[in-house]
């Protein structure tokens, strides 16, 4: 877990950047949440040099900071890179390496993973990037353990994500680590996005079946499952409730959610356990039962593997009962 005082987040802009990609870390980390008792991030948008930069949308932005902003930032985000994968300026690579050496957390969203890999920060580490350029990434950087199917990957102090919306998921993951599940959920609600998607969930790669064909049909079932996480669910029973064969249900569930039934349930149960640990005084055993893990032993095992910290330690850090 990272420090409870997140400090400065430096966001690296470049000529031709997508305004959407640039806005993602700025939206997640730039909002003032001091009224909720949280430290406010200091967000600095920087370039290789200060000055105007063109965007891919046809307008320019005025970047007030150069690479010196990376020298003291606790978190550095490269929100994307050029679609033509143009060479990364040596000064930026050197700054990223220096930040990594002093212990800063470095994040590459979407094609920003190419920049981190070019700097050598992903050597021997697991990483992901946008699925459309995953093959090119693997060709260029065979020393990186590419996981092209997932939304985001955290390997030590380095994080990478897939494209577009997965960048939001990755940034919310960092916010969750800093301030807990409720803070991340609150930010997600304000942005009107899904509050929690685990990094291991699959990217939404092009599918032969349009999402609209099956999305509405599974929505009531997903809501029901979310309201009955404390119960035991079998694939056969869920398929019967959805009025599908188990095989069809399994396929359409993955197409709709990007993950398996079992992993979806575990992700939702972990998220529920986080909320209960933050907002209630229930015992660990009671939280385990309410979240569907059955026992404190099972909760500790799955919670620690997913969140990286024991439930009791998570409660000490994020408990918000007055």
PDB file of C-alpha atoms in Angstrom:
ATOM      1  CA  UNK A   1       0.000   0.000   0.000  1.00  0.00           C
ATOM      2  CA  UNK A   2       1.176   3.544  -0.732  1.00  0.00           C
ATOM      3  CA  UNK A   3       1.330   6.450   1.655  1.00  0.00           C
ATOM      4  CA  UNK A   4      -1.906   8.034   2.858  1.00  0.00           C
ATOM      5  CA  UNK A   5      -0.548  11.437   1.735  1.00  0.00           C
ATOM      6  CA  UNK A   6      -0.495  11.062  -2.051  1.00  0.00           C
ATOM      7  CA  UNK A   7       1.280  14.345  -2.839  1.00  0.00           C
ATOM      8  CA  UNK A   8       1.972  15.352  -6.420  1.00  0.00           C
ATOM      9  CA  UNK A   9       0.749  13.610  -9.564  1.00  0.00           C
ATOM     10  CA  UNK A  10       2.650  14.619 -12.707  1.00  0.00           C
ATOM     11  CA  UNK A  11       0.791  13.953 -15.977  1.00  0.00           C
ATOM     12  CA  UNK A  12       2.925  13.868 -19.116  1.00  0.00           C
ATOM     13  CA  UNK A  13       1.432  15.569 -22.178  1.00  0.00           C
ATOM     14  CA  UNK A  14       2.896  15.558 -25.693  1.00  0.00           C
ATOM     15  CA  UNK A  15       2.239  17.104 -29.068  1.00  0.00           C
ATOM     16  CA  UNK A  16      -0.826  15.476 -30.630  1.00  0.00           C
ATOM     17  CA  UNK A  17      -2.216  14.034 -27.385  1.00  0.00           C
ATOM     18  CA  UNK A  18      -5.863  12.981 -27.174  1.00  0.00           C
ATOM     19  CA  UNK A  19      -7.761  15.357 -24.843  1.00  0.00           C
ATOM     20  CA  UNK A  20      -9.710  12.406 -23.479  1.00  0.00           C
ATOM     21  CA  UNK A  21      -6.608  10.474 -22.466  1.00  0.00           C
ATOM     22  CA  UNK A  22      -5.127  13.585 -20.876  1.00  0.00           C
ATOM     23  CA  UNK A  23      -8.326  14.275 -18.952  1.00  0.00           C
ATOM     24  CA  UNK A  24      -8.529  10.843 -17.294  1.00  0.00           C
ATOM     25  CA  UNK A  25      -5.849  11.267 -14.587  1.00  0.00           C
ATOM     26  CA  UNK A  26      -6.753  14.934 -14.235  1.00  0.00           C
ATOM     27  CA  UNK A  27     -10.390  14.047 -13.500  1.00  0.00           C
ATOM     28  CA  UNK A  28      -9.641  11.215 -11.086  1.00  0.00           C
ATOM     29  CA  UNK A  29      -6.873  12.939  -9.122  1.00  0.00           C
ATOM     30  CA  UNK A  30      -7.641  16.622  -9.669  1.00  0.00           C
ATOM     31  CA  UNK A  31     -10.943  16.910  -7.824  1.00  0.00           C
ATOM     32  CA  UNK A  32     -10.899  18.610  -4.423  1.00  0.00           C
ATOM     33  CA  UNK A  33     -12.016  16.027  -1.849  1.00  0.00           C
ATOM     34  CA  UNK A  34     -10.762  17.752   1.296  1.00  0.00           C
ATOM     35  CA  UNK A  35     -14.376  18.156   2.496  1.00  0.00           C
ATOM     36  CA  UNK A  36     -14.471  14.354   2.683  1.00  0.00           C
ATOM     37  CA  UNK A  37     -11.386  14.305   4.888  1.00  0.00           C
ATOM     38  CA  UNK A  38      -8.957  13.299   2.135  1.00  0.00           C
ATOM     39  CA  UNK A  39      -5.660  14.800   1.114  1.00  0.00           C
ATOM     40  CA  UNK A  40      -5.870  16.742  -2.131  1.00  0.00           C
ATOM     41  CA  UNK A  41      -3.569  15.685  -4.940  1.00  0.00           C
ATOM     42  CA  UNK A  42      -1.449  18.337  -6.598  1.00  0.00           C
ATOM     43  CA  UNK A  43      -1.832  17.593 -10.308  1.00  0.00           C
ATOM     44  CA  UNK A  44       0.796  19.034 -12.653  1.00  0.00           C
ATOM     45  CA  UNK A  45       0.420  18.640 -16.423  1.00  0.00           C
ATOM     46  CA  UNK A  46       3.868  18.800 -17.974  1.00  0.00           C
ATOM     47  CA  UNK A  47       5.612  18.346 -21.299  1.00  0.00           C
ATOM     48  CA  UNK A  48       9.153  17.817 -22.441  1.00  0.00           C
ATOM     49  CA  UNK A  49       9.202  21.618 -22.329  1.00  0.00           C
ATOM     50  CA  UNK A  50       6.647  24.144 -21.113  1.00  0.00           C
ATOM     51  CA  UNK A  51       4.550  25.857 -23.769  1.00  0.00           C
ATOM     52  CA  UNK A  52       1.680  25.200 -26.202  1.00  0.00           C
ATOM     53  CA  UNK A  53       0.940  21.675 -27.418  1.00  0.00           C
ATOM     54  CA  UNK A  54      -1.458  20.610 -30.152  1.00  0.00           C
ATOM     55  CA  UNK A  55      -4.093  18.010 -29.404  1.00  0.00           C
ATOM     56  CA  UNK A  56      -5.592  15.404 -31.711  1.00  0.00           C
ATOM     57  CA  UNK A  57      -8.922  17.255 -31.486  1.00  0.00           C
ATOM     58  CA  UNK A  58      -7.654  20.309 -33.352  1.00  0.00           C
ATOM     59  CA  UNK A  59      -7.090  22.723 -30.479  1.00  0.00           C
ATOM     60  CA  UNK A  60      -4.010  23.541 -28.413  1.00  0.00           C
ATOM     61  CA  UNK A  61      -3.318  23.466 -24.685  1.00  0.00           C
ATOM     62  CA  UNK A  62      -0.878  25.585 -22.704  1.00  0.00           C
ATOM     63  CA  UNK A  63       1.413  23.346 -20.638  1.00  0.00           C
ATOM     64  CA  UNK A  64       3.037  25.325 -17.852  1.00  0.00           C
ATOM     65  CA  UNK A  65       5.515  22.732 -16.607  1.00  0.00           C
ATOM     66  CA  UNK A  66       8.467  20.973 -18.150  1.00  0.00           C
ATOM     67  CA  UNK A  67      10.093  17.719 -17.071  1.00  0.00           C
ATOM     68  CA  UNK A  68      11.334  19.248 -13.806  1.00  0.00           C
ATOM     69  CA  UNK A  69       7.821  18.521 -12.506  1.00  0.00           C
ATOM     70  CA  UNK A  70       8.736  14.825 -12.511  1.00  0.00           C
ATOM     71  CA  UNK A  71      11.608  15.299 -10.080  1.00  0.00           C
ATOM     72  CA  UNK A  72       9.509  15.370  -6.907  1.00  0.00           C
ATOM     73  CA  UNK A  73       6.191  13.813  -7.973  1.00  0.00           C
ATOM     74  CA  UNK A  74       5.041  10.758  -6.026  1.00  0.00           C
ATOM     75  CA  UNK A  75       3.084   9.487  -9.042  1.00  0.00           C
ATOM     76  CA  UNK A  76       3.843  10.023 -12.728  1.00  0.00           C
ATOM     77  CA  UNK A  77       1.236   9.211 -15.375  1.00  0.00           C
ATOM     78  CA  UNK A  78       1.958   8.852 -19.093  1.00  0.00           C
ATOM     79  CA  UNK A  79      -1.679   8.875 -20.273  1.00  0.00           C
ATOM     80  CA  UNK A  80      -1.006   7.638 -23.817  1.00  0.00           C
ATOM     81  CA  UNK A  81       1.425   8.005 -26.694  1.00  0.00           C
ATOM     82  CA  UNK A  82       1.297   8.838 -30.379  1.00  0.00           C
ATOM     83  CA  UNK A  83      -0.627   6.398 -32.551  1.00  0.00           C
ATOM     84  CA  UNK A  84       2.339   6.134 -34.924  1.00  0.00           C
ATOM     85  CA  UNK A  85       4.533   5.082 -31.968  1.00  0.00           C
ATOM     86  CA  UNK A  86       7.011   7.840 -32.748  1.00  0.00           C
ATOM     87  CA  UNK A  87      10.337   7.729 -30.860  1.00  0.00           C
ATOM     88  CA  UNK A  88      10.156   8.925 -27.267  1.00  0.00           C
ATOM     89  CA  UNK A  89      12.331  11.996 -26.551  1.00  0.00           C
ATOM     90  CA  UNK A  90      15.478  10.917 -24.686  1.00  0.00           C
ATOM     91  CA  UNK A  91      14.904  13.613 -22.045  1.00  0.00           C
ATOM     92  CA  UNK A  92      11.537  12.085 -21.134  1.00  0.00           C
ATOM     93  CA  UNK A  93      13.018   8.583 -20.930  1.00  0.00           C
ATOM     94  CA  UNK A  94      15.808   9.840 -18.671  1.00  0.00           C
ATOM     95  CA  UNK A  95      13.319  11.631 -16.397  1.00  0.00           C
ATOM     96  CA  UNK A  96      11.147   8.531 -16.072  1.00  0.00           C
ATOM     97  CA  UNK A  97      14.169   6.381 -15.204  1.00  0.00           C
ATOM     98  CA  UNK A  98      15.298   8.881 -12.576  1.00  0.00           C
ATOM     99  CA  UNK A  99      11.828   9.015 -11.030  1.00  0.00           C
ATOM    100  CA  UNK A 100      11.654   5.233 -10.941  1.00  0.00           C
ATOM    101  CA  UNK A 101      15.063   4.993  -9.244  1.00  0.00           C
ATOM    102  CA  UNK A 102      13.991   7.313  -6.439  1.00  0.00           C
ATOM    103  CA  UNK A 103      10.839   5.266  -5.807  1.00  0.00           C
ATOM    104  CA  UNK A 104       8.089   7.184  -7.606  1.00  0.00           C
ATOM    105  CA  UNK A 105       5.102   5.246  -8.883  1.00  0.00           C
ATOM    106  CA  UNK A 106       5.060   5.330 -12.689  1.00  0.00           C
ATOM    107  CA  UNK A 107       1.878   4.663 -14.662  1.00  0.00           C
ATOM    108  CA  UNK A 108       1.476   4.070 -18.400  1.00  0.00           C
ATOM    109  CA  UNK A 109      -2.118   4.238 -19.625  1.00  0.00           C
ATOM    110  CA  UNK A 110      -3.000   2.765 -23.018  1.00  0.00           C
ATOM    111  CA  UNK A 111      -0.065   3.381 -25.389  1.00  0.00           C
ATOM    112  CA  UNK A 112       1.794   5.012 -22.513  1.00  0.00           C
ATOM    113  CA  UNK A 113       2.952   1.467 -21.781  1.00  0.00           C
ATOM    114  CA  UNK A 114       5.189   1.763 -24.864  1.00  0.00           C
ATOM    115  CA  UNK A 115       6.909   4.762 -23.263  1.00  0.00           C
ATOM    116  CA  UNK A 116       7.530   2.893 -19.999  1.00  0.00           C
ATOM    117  CA  UNK A 117       8.815  -0.127 -21.905  1.00  0.00           C
ATOM    118  CA  UNK A 118      11.131   2.052 -23.994  1.00  0.00           C
ATOM    119  CA  UNK A 119      12.524   3.480 -20.756  1.00  0.00           C
ATOM    120  CA  UNK A 120      13.242  -0.073 -19.567  1.00  0.00           C
ATOM    121  CA  UNK A 121      10.885   0.229 -16.595  1.00  0.00           C
ATOM    122  CA  UNK A 122       8.894  -2.849 -17.633  1.00  0.00           C
ATOM    123  CA  UNK A 123      11.809  -5.233 -18.161  1.00  0.00           C
ATOM    124  CA  UNK A 124      10.977  -8.487 -16.394  1.00  0.00           C
ATOM    125  CA  UNK A 125       7.616  -7.114 -15.255  1.00  0.00           C
ATOM    126  CA  UNK A 126       4.030  -7.899 -16.191  1.00  0.00           C
ATOM    127  CA  UNK A 127       2.281  -5.238 -18.259  1.00  0.00           C
ATOM    128  CA  UNK A 128      -0.602  -4.596 -20.637  1.00  0.00           C
ATOM    129  CA  UNK A 129      -1.544  -2.103 -23.335  1.00  0.00           C
ATOM    130  CA  UNK A 130      -4.311  -1.500 -25.865  1.00  0.00           C
ATOM    131  CA  UNK A 131      -5.244  -4.811 -27.454  1.00  0.00           C
ATOM    132  CA  UNK A 132      -4.983  -3.412 -31.000  1.00  0.00           C
ATOM    133  CA  UNK A 133      -1.220  -2.849 -30.631  1.00  0.00           C
ATOM    134  CA  UNK A 134      -0.446  -5.713 -28.263  1.00  0.00           C
ATOM    135  CA  UNK A 135       1.260  -7.749 -30.989  1.00  0.00           C
ATOM    136  CA  UNK A 136       3.532  -4.821 -31.867  1.00  0.00           C
ATOM    137  CA  UNK A 137       4.306  -4.304 -28.184  1.00  0.00           C
ATOM    138  CA  UNK A 138       5.268  -7.976 -27.815  1.00  0.00           C
ATOM    139  CA  UNK A 139       7.492  -7.773 -30.883  1.00  0.00           C
ATOM    140  CA  UNK A 140       9.314  -4.664 -29.664  1.00  0.00           C
ATOM    141  CA  UNK A 141       9.652  -5.631 -26.013  1.00  0.00           C
ATOM    142  CA  UNK A 142      10.008  -9.416 -25.627  1.00  0.00           C
ATOM    143  CA  UNK A 143      11.561  -8.896 -22.189  1.00  0.00           C
ATOM    144  CA  UNK A 144       8.190  -7.684 -20.867  1.00  0.00           C
ATOM    145  CA  UNK A 145       5.616 -10.208 -19.598  1.00  0.00           C
ATOM    146  CA  UNK A 146       2.733  -8.928 -21.708  1.00  0.00           C
ATOM    147  CA  UNK A 147      -0.829  -9.670 -20.555  1.00  0.00           C
ATOM    148  CA  UNK A 148      -2.836  -8.367 -23.504  1.00  0.00           C
ATOM    149  CA  UNK A 149      -6.192  -9.619 -22.267  1.00  0.00           C
ATOM    150  CA  UNK A 150      -6.494  -7.651 -18.996  1.00  0.00           C
ATOM    151  CA  UNK A 151      -7.603  -4.123 -18.087  1.00  0.00           C
ATOM    152  CA  UNK A 152      -4.627  -3.062 -15.997  1.00  0.00           C
ATOM    153  CA  UNK A 153      -1.588  -4.583 -14.302  1.00  0.00           C
ATOM    154  CA  UNK A 154       0.260  -3.512 -11.159  1.00  0.00           C
ATOM    155  CA  UNK A 155       3.772  -4.905 -10.828  1.00  0.00           C
ATOM    156  CA  UNK A 156       5.590  -3.259  -7.943  1.00  0.00           C
ATOM    157  CA  UNK A 157       5.704   0.536  -8.403  1.00  0.00           C
ATOM    158  CA  UNK A 158       4.842   0.338 -12.115  1.00  0.00           C
ATOM    159  CA  UNK A 159       1.296   0.168 -13.517  1.00  0.00           C
ATOM    160  CA  UNK A 160       0.017  -0.156 -17.062  1.00  0.00           C
ATOM    161  CA  UNK A 161      -3.484  -0.237 -18.490  1.00  0.00           C
ATOM    162  CA  UNK A 162      -5.340  -1.053 -21.664  1.00  0.00           C
ATOM    163  CA  UNK A 163      -7.039   1.640 -23.710  1.00  0.00           C
ATOM    164  CA  UNK A 164      -9.544   4.388 -23.005  1.00  0.00           C
ATOM    165  CA  UNK A 165     -11.935   3.344 -20.208  1.00  0.00           C
ATOM    166  CA  UNK A 166      -9.357   0.962 -18.719  1.00  0.00           C
ATOM    167  CA  UNK A 167      -7.270   4.037 -17.936  1.00  0.00           C
ATOM    168  CA  UNK A 168     -10.105   5.249 -15.727  1.00  0.00           C
ATOM    169  CA  UNK A 169     -10.190   1.853 -14.003  1.00  0.00           C
ATOM    170  CA  UNK A 170      -6.445   2.000 -13.383  1.00  0.00           C
ATOM    171  CA  UNK A 171      -6.590   5.513 -11.912  1.00  0.00           C
ATOM    172  CA  UNK A 172      -9.557   4.583  -9.721  1.00  0.00           C
ATOM    173  CA  UNK A 173      -7.515   1.591  -8.537  1.00  0.00           C
ATOM    174  CA  UNK A 174      -4.793   3.984  -7.375  1.00  0.00           C
ATOM    175  CA  UNK A 175      -7.360   6.239  -5.689  1.00  0.00           C
ATOM    176  CA  UNK A 176      -8.798   3.177  -3.955  1.00  0.00           C
ATOM    177  CA  UNK A 177      -5.356   2.271  -2.628  1.00  0.00           C
ATOM    178  CA  UNK A 178      -4.855   5.780  -1.296  1.00  0.00           C
ATOM    179  CA  UNK A 179      -8.275   6.490   0.185  1.00  0.00           C
ATOM    180  CA  UNK A 180     -10.348   3.303   0.177  1.00  0.00           C
ATOM    181  CA  UNK A 181     -13.232   1.836  -1.793  1.00  0.00           C
ATOM    182  CA  UNK A 182     -15.835   4.452  -0.862  1.00  0.00           C
ATOM    183  CA  UNK A 183     -13.639   7.308  -2.111  1.00  0.00           C
ATOM    184  CA  UNK A 184     -13.099   5.517  -5.427  1.00  0.00           C
ATOM    185  CA  UNK A 185     -16.795   4.672  -5.679  1.00  0.00           C
ATOM    186  CA  UNK A 186     -17.715   8.307  -5.015  1.00  0.00           C
ATOM    187  CA  UNK A 187     -15.359   9.485  -7.753  1.00  0.00           C
ATOM    188  CA  UNK A 188     -16.766   6.879 -10.125  1.00  0.00           C
ATOM    189  CA  UNK A 189     -20.333   7.993  -9.415  1.00  0.00           C
ATOM    190  CA  UNK A 190     -19.435  11.594 -10.212  1.00  0.00           C
ATOM    191  CA  UNK A 191     -17.857  10.443 -13.468  1.00  0.00           C
ATOM    192  CA  UNK A 192     -20.812   8.081 -14.136  1.00  0.00           C
ATOM    193  CA  UNK A 193     -18.568   5.062 -14.692  1.00  0.00           C
ATOM    194  CA  UNK A 194     -18.405   1.575 -13.200  1.00  0.00           C
ATOM    195  CA  UNK A 195     -17.138   1.923  -9.605  1.00  0.00           C
ATOM    196  CA  UNK A 196     -14.875  -1.112  -9.599  1.00  0.00           C
ATOM    197  CA  UNK A 197     -13.414  -3.343 -12.276  1.00  0.00           C
ATOM    198  CA  UNK A 198     -10.557  -5.600 -11.253  1.00  0.00           C
ATOM    199  CA  UNK A 199      -7.396  -5.374 -13.322  1.00  0.00           C
ATOM    200  CA  UNK A 200      -7.626  -9.038 -14.315  1.00  0.00           C
ATOM    201  CA  UNK A 201     -10.949  -8.497 -16.066  1.00  0.00           C
ATOM    202  CA  UNK A 202     -10.716  -8.937 -19.814  1.00  0.00           C
ATOM    203  CA  UNK A 203     -10.502  -6.038 -22.245  1.00  0.00           C
ATOM    204  CA  UNK A 204     -13.539  -5.450 -24.426  1.00  0.00           C
ATOM    205  CA  UNK A 205     -11.979  -6.775 -27.609  1.00  0.00           C
ATOM    206  CA  UNK A 206     -14.146  -6.859 -30.721  1.00  0.00           C
ATOM    207  CA  UNK A 207     -16.696  -9.657 -30.442  1.00  0.00           C
ATOM    208  CA  UNK A 208     -18.769 -11.310 -33.181  1.00  0.00           C
ATOM    209  CA  UNK A 209     -21.949 -10.765 -31.134  1.00  0.00           C
ATOM    210  CA  UNK A 210     -23.055  -7.176 -30.551  1.00  0.00           C
ATOM    211  CA  UNK A 211     -23.270  -6.266 -26.837  1.00  0.00           C
ATOM    212  CA  UNK A 212     -26.842  -5.025 -27.275  1.00  0.00           C
ATOM    213  CA  UNK A 213     -27.975  -8.526 -28.146  1.00  0.00           C
ATOM    214  CA  UNK A 214     -27.322  -9.904 -24.687  1.00  0.00           C
ATOM    215  CA  UNK A 215     -26.624  -6.917 -22.413  1.00  0.00           C
ATOM    216  CA  UNK A 216     -30.218  -6.163 -21.461  1.00  0.00           C
ATOM    217  CA  UNK A 217     -31.035  -9.831 -20.929  1.00  0.00           C
ATOM    218  CA  UNK A 218     -28.287 -10.341 -18.367  1.00  0.00           C
ATOM    219  CA  UNK A 219     -28.679  -6.998 -16.604  1.00  0.00           C
ATOM    220  CA  UNK A 220     -31.493  -8.138 -14.247  1.00  0.00           C
ATOM    221  CA  UNK A 221     -29.523 -11.259 -13.357  1.00  0.00           C
ATOM    222  CA  UNK A 222     -26.371  -9.255 -12.595  1.00  0.00           C
ATOM    223  CA  UNK A 223     -28.365  -6.962 -10.340  1.00  0.00           C
ATOM    224  CA  UNK A 224     -29.904  -9.959  -8.561  1.00  0.00           C
ATOM    225  CA  UNK A 225     -26.491 -11.584  -8.114  1.00  0.00           C
ATOM    226  CA  UNK A 226     -25.148  -8.347  -6.664  1.00  0.00           C
ATOM    227  CA  UNK A 227     -27.951  -8.332  -4.121  1.00  0.00           C
ATOM    228  CA  UNK A 228     -27.344 -11.991  -3.154  1.00  0.00           C
ATOM    229  CA  UNK A 229     -23.580 -12.154  -2.843  1.00  0.00           C
ATOM    230  CA  UNK A 230     -23.916 -13.864   0.536  1.00  0.00           C
ATOM    231  CA  UNK A 231     -25.520 -16.888  -1.109  1.00  0.00           C
ATOM    232  CA  UNK A 232     -23.828 -19.823  -2.855  1.00  0.00           C
ATOM    233  CA  UNK A 233     -24.320 -19.783  -6.631  1.00  0.00           C
ATOM    234  CA  UNK A 234     -23.778 -22.598  -9.088  1.00  0.00           C
ATOM    235  CA  UNK A 235     -23.309 -22.127 -12.806  1.00  0.00           C
ATOM    236  CA  UNK A 236     -26.256 -24.404 -13.508  1.00  0.00           C
ATOM    237  CA  UNK A 237     -28.617 -22.460 -11.220  1.00  0.00           C
ATOM    238  CA  UNK A 238     -27.596 -19.108 -12.664  1.00  0.00           C
ATOM    239  CA  UNK A 239     -27.975 -20.391 -16.221  1.00  0.00           C
ATOM    240  CA  UNK A 240     -31.440 -21.676 -15.367  1.00  0.00           C
ATOM    241  CA  UNK A 241     -32.401 -18.289 -13.915  1.00  0.00           C
ATOM    242  CA  UNK A 242     -31.168 -16.649 -17.139  1.00  0.00           C
ATOM    243  CA  UNK A 243     -33.139 -19.224 -19.175  1.00  0.00           C
ATOM    244  CA  UNK A 244     -30.026 -20.398 -21.009  1.00  0.00           C
ATOM    245  CA  UNK A 245     -27.967 -23.525 -21.243  1.00  0.00           C
ATOM    246  CA  UNK A 246     -24.822 -23.447 -19.051  1.00  0.00           C
ATOM    247  CA  UNK A 247     -22.637 -23.278 -22.155  1.00  0.00           C
ATOM    248  CA  UNK A 248     -24.550 -20.379 -23.706  1.00  0.00           C
ATOM    249  CA  UNK A 249     -24.751 -18.589 -20.362  1.00  0.00           C
ATOM    250  CA  UNK A 250     -20.990 -18.896 -19.807  1.00  0.00           C
ATOM    251  CA  UNK A 251     -20.225 -17.497 -23.251  1.00  0.00           C
ATOM    252  CA  UNK A 252     -22.661 -14.612 -23.033  1.00  0.00           C
ATOM    253  CA  UNK A 253     -21.633 -13.760 -19.475  1.00  0.00           C
ATOM    254  CA  UNK A 254     -18.028 -13.289 -20.575  1.00  0.00           C
ATOM    255  CA  UNK A 255     -19.106 -11.278 -23.616  1.00  0.00           C
ATOM    256  CA  UNK A 256     -21.237  -9.038 -21.401  1.00  0.00           C
ATOM    257  CA  UNK A 257     -18.920  -8.574 -18.417  1.00  0.00           C
ATOM    258  CA  UNK A 258     -15.473  -9.366 -19.777  1.00  0.00           C
ATOM    259  CA  UNK A 259     -14.828 -12.036 -17.163  1.00  0.00           C
ATOM    260  CA  UNK A 260     -16.012 -15.412 -15.886  1.00  0.00           C
ATOM    261  CA  UNK A 261     -18.939 -15.966 -13.532  1.00  0.00           C
ATOM    262  CA  UNK A 262     -16.647 -17.057 -10.715  1.00  0.00           C
ATOM    263  CA  UNK A 263     -14.264 -14.121 -11.110  1.00  0.00           C
ATOM    264  CA  UNK A 264     -17.140 -11.637 -11.352  1.00  0.00           C
ATOM    265  CA  UNK A 265     -18.607 -12.946  -8.109  1.00  0.00           C
ATOM    266  CA  UNK A 266     -15.255 -12.789  -6.357  1.00  0.00           C
ATOM    267  CA  UNK A 267     -14.631  -9.234  -7.567  1.00  0.00           C
ATOM    268  CA  UNK A 268     -18.044  -8.121  -6.314  1.00  0.00           C
ATOM    269  CA  UNK A 269     -17.556  -9.880  -2.982  1.00  0.00           C
ATOM    270  CA  UNK A 270     -14.161  -8.245  -2.473  1.00  0.00           C
ATOM    271  CA  UNK A 271     -15.692  -4.841  -3.221  1.00  0.00           C
ATOM    272  CA  UNK A 272     -18.529  -5.499  -0.742  1.00  0.00           C
ATOM    273  CA  UNK A 273     -16.058  -6.611   1.915  1.00  0.00           C
ATOM    274  CA  UNK A 274     -14.097  -3.383   1.405  1.00  0.00           C
ATOM    275  CA  UNK A 275     -17.228  -1.290   1.925  1.00  0.00           C
ATOM    276  CA  UNK A 276     -18.208  -3.225   5.044  1.00  0.00           C
ATOM    277  CA  UNK A 277     -14.726  -2.963   6.524  1.00  0.00           C
ATOM    278  CA  UNK A 278     -14.757   0.786   5.927  1.00  0.00           C
ATOM    279  CA  UNK A 279     -18.273   1.575   7.069  1.00  0.00           C
ATOM    280  CA  UNK A 280     -19.210  -0.919   9.799  1.00  0.00           C
ATOM    281  CA  UNK A 281     -17.951  -2.383  13.055  1.00  0.00           C
ATOM    282  CA  UNK A 282     -18.885  -5.944  12.122  1.00  0.00           C
ATOM    283  CA  UNK A 283     -16.339  -8.605  13.015  1.00  0.00           C
ATOM    284  CA  UNK A 284     -14.132 -10.023  10.277  1.00  0.00           C
ATOM    285  CA  UNK A 285     -16.128 -13.245  10.504  1.00  0.00           C
ATOM    286  CA  UNK A 286     -19.413 -11.357  10.059  1.00  0.00           C
ATOM    287  CA  UNK A 287     -17.999  -9.437   7.084  1.00  0.00           C
ATOM    288  CA  UNK A 288     -16.862 -12.714   5.535  1.00  0.00           C
ATOM    289  CA  UNK A 289     -20.345 -14.209   5.821  1.00  0.00           C
ATOM    290  CA  UNK A 290     -22.130 -11.063   4.577  1.00  0.00           C
ATOM    291  CA  UNK A 291     -19.815 -10.826   1.569  1.00  0.00           C
ATOM    292  CA  UNK A 292     -20.249 -14.481   0.639  1.00  0.00           C
ATOM    293  CA  UNK A 293     -16.844 -15.870   1.626  1.00  0.00           C
ATOM    294  CA  UNK A 294     -18.299 -18.134   4.305  1.00  0.00           C
ATOM    295  CA  UNK A 295     -15.440 -17.815   6.797  1.00  0.00           C
ATOM    296  CA  UNK A 296     -12.824 -15.357   7.981  1.00  0.00           C
ATOM    297  CA  UNK A 297     -10.091 -17.695   6.741  1.00  0.00           C
ATOM    298  CA  UNK A 298     -11.474 -17.638   3.206  1.00  0.00           C
ATOM    299  CA  UNK A 299     -11.947 -13.858   3.308  1.00  0.00           C
ATOM    300  CA  UNK A 300      -8.370 -13.276   4.465  1.00  0.00           C
ATOM    301  CA  UNK A 301      -7.000 -15.505   1.715  1.00  0.00           C
ATOM    302  CA  UNK A 302      -8.926 -13.939  -1.157  1.00  0.00           C
ATOM    303  CA  UNK A 303      -8.838 -10.377   0.185  1.00  0.00           C
ATOM    304  CA  UNK A 304      -5.073 -10.370   0.679  1.00  0.00           C
ATOM    305  CA  UNK A 305      -4.489 -11.866  -2.768  1.00  0.00           C
ATOM    306  CA  UNK A 306      -6.711  -9.264  -4.439  1.00  0.00           C
ATOM    307  CA  UNK A 307      -6.108  -6.094  -2.421  1.00  0.00           C
ATOM    308  CA  UNK A 308      -2.574  -6.793  -1.231  1.00  0.00           C
ATOM    309  CA  UNK A 309      -3.338  -6.273   2.457  1.00  0.00           C
ATOM    310  CA  UNK A 310      -5.145  -8.236   5.187  1.00  0.00           C
ATOM    311  CA  UNK A 311      -8.768  -7.274   6.003  1.00  0.00           C
ATOM    312  CA  UNK A 312      -7.853  -6.148   9.530  1.00  0.00           C
ATOM    313  CA  UNK A 313      -5.057  -3.905   8.221  1.00  0.00           C
ATOM    314  CA  UNK A 314      -7.386  -2.519   5.545  1.00  0.00           C
ATOM    315  CA  UNK A 315      -9.930  -1.628   8.238  1.00  0.00           C
ATOM    316  CA  UNK A 316      -7.311   0.163  10.343  1.00  0.00           C
ATOM    317  CA  UNK A 317      -6.348   2.267   7.349  1.00  0.00           C
ATOM    318  CA  UNK A 318      -9.778   3.104   5.936  1.00  0.00           C
ATOM    319  CA  UNK A 319     -12.335   2.704   8.728  1.00  0.00           C
ATOM    320  CA  UNK A 320     -14.639   5.741   8.634  1.00  0.00           C
ATOM    321  CA  UNK A 321     -17.036   5.162  11.547  1.00  0.00           C
ATOM    322  CA  UNK A 322     -17.207   8.315  13.731  1.00  0.00           C
TER     323      UNK A 322
END
